[in-house]
Short mmCIF file of C-alpha atoms in Angstrom, two decimals:
data_model
loop_
_atom_site.label_atom_id
_atom_site.label_comp_id
_atom_site.label_asym_id
_atom_site.label_seq_id
_atom_site.Cartn_x
_atom_site.Cartn_y
_atom_site.Cartn_z
CA MET A 618 30.48 32.93 20.87
CA SER A 619 26.76 32.42 20.27
CA ASP A 620 25.45 33.26 16.71
CA SER A 621 21.89 33.69 18.10
CA ARG A 622 20.09 36.91 17.41
CA CYS A 623 20.65 39.85 19.60
CA HIS A 624 18.92 43.10 20.37
CA PHE A 625 19.62 46.27 18.55
CA SER A 626 19.89 49.86 19.88
CA ASP A 627 20.84 53.16 18.30
CA THR A 628 19.97 55.37 21.24
CA THR A 629 22.35 58.09 21.86
CA LEU A 630 22.02 60.09 25.03
CA SER A 631 22.78 63.82 25.43
CA THR A 632 26.21 63.64 26.87
CA PRO A 633 29.45 61.50 26.55
CA ALA A 634 29.30 60.73 30.18
CA GLU A 635 25.58 59.49 29.84
CA ASN A 636 26.54 57.24 26.91
CA LEU A 637 29.35 55.55 29.03
CA ALA A 638 27.08 54.92 31.79
CA LEU A 639 24.47 53.51 29.61
CA ASP A 640 26.88 50.86 28.26
CA GLU A 641 27.88 49.93 31.94
CA SER A 642 24.30 49.68 32.91
CA LEU A 643 23.26 47.57 29.95
CA LEU A 644 26.30 45.20 30.70
CA TYR A 645 25.13 44.53 34.11
CA GLN A 646 21.48 44.35 33.22
CA ILE A 647 22.10 41.73 30.55
CA ASN A 648 24.29 39.70 32.74
CA GLN A 649 21.97 39.89 35.58
CA GLN A 650 18.85 38.99 33.62
CA ASP A 651 20.59 36.28 31.57
CA SER A 652 19.07 37.93 28.47
CA ARG A 653 20.14 38.07 24.80
CA GLY A 654 22.99 40.14 23.75
CA CYS A 655 22.77 43.57 22.21
CA LEU A 656 24.39 45.71 19.55
CA ARG A 657 24.37 49.29 20.34
CA ILE A 658 25.49 51.96 17.74
CA TRP A 659 26.14 55.50 18.70
CA GLU A 660 27.87 58.70 17.86
CA ILE A 661 28.45 61.91 19.77
CA ASP A 662 28.26 65.49 18.25
CA GLN A 663 30.88 66.87 20.63
CA TYR A 664 34.63 66.02 21.09
CA ALA A 665 35.60 64.08 24.20
CA VAL A 666 38.86 62.47 25.47
CA ILE A 667 37.94 58.89 26.74
CA LEU A 668 40.51 56.99 28.81
CA GLY A 669 40.75 53.33 29.17
CA SER A 670 39.92 51.91 32.55
CA SER A 671 43.47 51.88 33.83
CA ASN A 672 45.08 54.73 31.76
CA GLN A 673 46.94 57.55 33.39
CA VAL A 674 45.73 60.92 32.56
CA ALA A 675 49.10 62.65 32.64
CA GLU A 676 50.68 60.02 30.38
CA ASN A 677 47.93 60.16 27.78
CA VAL A 678 46.20 63.53 27.72
CA ASN A 679 47.13 67.12 26.82
CA GLN A 680 45.29 68.61 29.77
CA SER A 681 46.02 72.22 28.97
CA ALA A 682 44.53 71.91 25.45
CA CYS A 683 41.56 70.11 26.90
CA GLN A 684 40.85 72.78 29.45
CA GLN A 685 41.37 75.48 26.82
CA ASP A 686 38.96 74.09 24.46
CA ARG A 687 36.50 72.68 27.03
CA ILE A 688 37.00 69.06 25.96
CA PRO A 689 35.76 66.74 28.74
CA VAL A 690 38.27 64.11 29.88
CA LEU A 691 36.29 60.85 30.89
CA ARG A 692 37.07 57.28 31.73
CA ARG A 693 35.15 54.27 30.47
CA CYS A 694 34.74 50.93 32.10
CA THR A 695 36.48 48.90 29.43
CA GLY A 696 40.29 48.62 29.04
CA GLY A 697 42.41 49.50 26.02
CA GLY A 698 44.03 52.79 25.27
CA THR A 699 42.83 56.57 25.30
CA VAL A 700 40.69 57.86 22.42
CA LEU A 701 39.33 60.90 21.09
CA LEU A 702 35.59 60.60 20.27
CA GLY A 703 33.47 63.10 18.28
CA PRO A 704 31.74 63.68 14.95
CA GLY A 705 32.95 61.21 12.17
CA CYS A 706 33.63 58.55 14.81
CA PHE A 707 31.18 55.48 14.51
CA ILE A 708 31.04 53.82 17.88
CA TYR A 709 29.62 50.29 18.39
CA SER A 710 28.96 48.64 21.73
CA LEU A 711 28.57 44.88 21.65
CA PHE A 712 27.13 42.86 24.53
CA LEU A 713 27.75 39.24 23.92
CA ARG A 714 27.02 36.28 25.99
CA ILE A 715 30.14 34.23 26.77
CA THR A 716 30.73 30.64 27.63
CA ALA A 717 33.14 28.75 30.05
CA GLU A 718 35.32 27.89 26.97
CA GLN A 719 35.51 31.49 26.00
CA HIS A 720 36.61 32.42 29.63
CA LEU A 721 39.35 29.96 29.32
CA ALA A 722 40.29 31.19 25.91
CA GLY A 723 40.65 34.65 27.26
CA ILE A 724 40.12 38.24 26.18
CA GLU A 725 42.74 38.37 23.40
CA ALA A 726 41.26 35.29 21.84
CA THR A 727 37.62 36.66 21.98
CA THR A 728 38.76 40.01 20.83
CA ARG A 729 40.42 38.55 17.73
CA GLU A 730 37.16 36.48 16.87
CA ILE A 731 35.08 39.48 17.02
CA LEU A 732 37.61 41.69 14.95
CA ASN A 733 37.88 38.80 12.43
CA ARG A 734 34.12 38.99 11.82
CA ILE A 735 33.90 42.68 11.62
CA SER A 736 37.09 42.89 9.37
CA GLY A 737 35.36 40.03 7.10
CA THR A 738 32.33 42.27 6.85
CA LEU A 739 34.27 45.37 5.85
CA ASN A 740 36.33 43.42 3.16
CA ARG A 741 33.15 42.25 1.67
CA LEU A 742 31.90 45.85 1.42
CA ARG A 743 35.18 47.50 0.32
CA PRO A 744 37.54 44.61 -0.82
CA GLU A 745 40.02 46.87 -2.40
CA LEU A 746 40.84 48.44 1.01
CA ASN A 747 42.16 45.08 2.54
CA VAL A 748 41.20 45.63 6.32
CA GLU A 749 43.66 43.71 8.50
CA VAL A 750 43.63 42.95 12.18
CA ARG A 751 46.78 44.28 13.76
CA GLY A 752 48.22 44.26 17.37
CA ILE A 753 45.77 43.00 19.96
CA SER A 754 42.77 44.99 19.08
CA ASP A 755 43.22 47.29 16.04
CA LEU A 756 41.62 47.30 12.60
CA THR A 757 44.07 48.83 9.88
CA VAL A 758 44.20 49.70 6.19
CA GLU A 759 47.78 49.48 4.88
CA GLY A 760 49.11 49.61 8.27
CA HIS A 761 47.18 52.66 9.38
CA LYS A 762 44.73 52.33 12.25
CA PHE A 763 41.13 53.33 11.75
CA SER A 764 39.49 51.30 14.58
CA GLY A 765 40.33 50.52 18.18
CA ASN A 766 38.68 48.24 20.47
CA SER A 767 38.43 47.23 24.30
CA GLN A 768 36.42 44.91 26.38
CA ARG A 769 35.12 44.21 29.88
CA TRP A 770 33.85 40.94 31.11
CA LEU A 771 31.40 39.98 33.76
CA THR A 772 30.40 36.19 34.56
CA THR A 773 28.49 35.43 31.48
CA THR A 774 28.33 38.70 29.48
CA LEU A 775 31.19 40.90 27.73
CA LEU A 776 31.12 44.43 26.69
CA HIS A 777 33.23 45.08 23.51
CA HIS A 778 33.63 48.69 22.74
CA GLY A 779 34.89 49.59 19.19
CA THR A 780 35.35 52.86 17.06
CA ILE A 781 35.62 53.25 13.48
CA LEU A 782 36.84 56.73 12.08
CA TYR A 783 35.09 57.37 8.88
CA ASP A 784 35.24 61.06 8.58
CA PHE A 785 37.04 62.24 11.64
CA ASP A 786 39.03 65.42 11.84
CA LEU A 787 42.35 63.73 12.56
CA ASP A 788 44.25 66.89 13.30
CA ARG A 789 42.41 67.17 16.58
CA ILE A 790 44.06 63.94 17.84
CA PRO A 791 47.50 65.16 18.44
CA ARG A 792 46.21 68.52 20.06
CA TYR A 793 44.41 66.66 22.77
CA LEU A 794 46.21 63.15 23.10
CA THR A 795 49.81 62.78 23.79
CA SER A 796 51.87 59.73 22.51
CA PRO A 797 50.23 56.75 24.12
CA GLU A 798 51.72 55.06 27.25
CA ARG A 799 51.65 51.75 25.42
CA GLU A 800 51.57 51.15 21.75
CA PRO A 801 51.60 48.09 19.50
CA GLU A 802 54.88 46.88 17.82
CA TYR A 803 53.53 47.67 14.32
CA ARG A 804 52.95 51.29 15.28
CA SER A 805 56.94 51.54 15.13
CA GLN A 806 56.85 54.91 16.98
CA ARG A 807 54.82 56.79 14.47
CA ASP A 808 53.08 59.88 15.50
CA HIS A 809 49.32 60.18 15.51
CA LEU A 810 48.95 61.60 12.03
CA GLU A 811 51.41 59.13 10.53
CA PHE A 812 49.54 56.26 12.24
CA VAL A 813 45.88 56.94 12.08
CA THR A 814 43.45 57.11 9.09
CA ASN A 815 39.77 57.38 8.12
CA TYR A 816 38.06 54.32 6.62
CA ASP A 817 36.09 55.62 3.80
CA ILE A 818 32.61 54.33 4.14
CA SER A 819 29.11 55.81 5.03
CA PRO A 820 27.83 55.41 8.54
CA THR A 821 24.68 54.03 7.34
CA LEU A 822 26.37 51.20 5.43
CA LEU A 823 28.42 50.55 8.63
CA ARG A 824 25.27 50.42 10.65
CA ASP A 825 23.46 48.16 8.37
CA SER A 826 26.53 45.76 7.76
CA LEU A 827 26.97 45.19 11.68
CA ILE A 828 23.30 44.79 12.25
CA GLU A 829 23.59 41.94 9.68
CA THR A 830 26.88 40.61 11.00
CA TRP A 831 25.59 40.30 14.56
CA GLN A 832 21.93 39.31 13.67
CA ALA A 833 20.71 42.23 15.57
CA ILE A 834 17.22 42.01 14.71
CA GLU A 835 15.46 41.93 18.22
CA PRO A 836 13.72 45.14 19.39
CA GLU A 837 15.75 47.51 21.66
CA PRO A 838 15.87 46.30 25.33
CA GLU A 839 14.38 48.31 28.10
CA LEU A 840 17.05 50.92 28.83
CA PRO A 841 18.13 51.34 32.60
CA LEU A 842 17.91 54.94 32.40
CA GLU A 843 17.47 55.58 36.23
CA ARG A 844 20.66 53.51 36.61
CA VAL A 845 22.38 55.66 34.02
CA GLN A 846 21.61 58.82 35.84
CA GLN A 847 22.76 57.34 39.11
CA LEU A 848 26.20 56.36 37.44
CA VAL A 849 26.67 59.68 35.97
CA GLN A 850 26.21 61.41 39.22
CA GLU A 851 28.21 59.01 41.32
CA LYS A 852 30.89 58.02 38.75
CA TYR A 853 31.23 59.24 35.25
CA GLU A 854 31.04 63.08 36.00
CA THR A 855 33.31 62.88 38.96
CA GLU A 856 37.04 63.73 39.08
CA HIS A 857 37.57 60.66 41.50
CA TRP A 858 36.62 58.36 38.58
CA ASN A 859 37.78 60.25 35.61
CA LEU A 860 41.11 61.76 36.81
CA ARG A 861 42.17 59.02 39.40
CA ARG A 862 45.80 57.98 39.34
#
């Protein structure tokens, strides 16, 4: 994975659907233009359930609670499990150029490489917490998950989605999410509140440390906002995409 500088964006659009569409649009734009990668950091001010690209709604979501509380249920373009986003959840989207060797190594190896760099950064900031990479794509403290991650690959570019819970209302997770359809072995069938935790750090410090880790010092790229609105209308706000079986 290249250590060259990448662009930085801290643009957060108005709705969860628009933010998901922006990530997909940037992925295709970077891949097509053969341009530098990008680190995008964002956080939404409303709660939203976000399914992984292949997750089943019925097996992951408490639909009645979501309908009662008007919590949108959306689907992202990356894999991984279903998550609840909202205030106190720091979100990072990494768009990285990938080589033929990394294609051969595969998603698990590249995910591990990215998470090792991020855990190294966090352990320099808070060494007493001893962040570990567990399962395929989790960051944990004392066996409790605070970060989930997922990816999507194109020919020369990958999108890595990651979340870090730092001041999240954890009690909302079991209200809107059921037990996951797949879980890592280290979870040991623990329920959400036994398994998930917040990582005590300021979002400003997280932002600055990830900028340094990924050398995200290039100006924000031109954002494909017309494509974003097209994707929102045709995909990210449609039941066909979000609730498909």
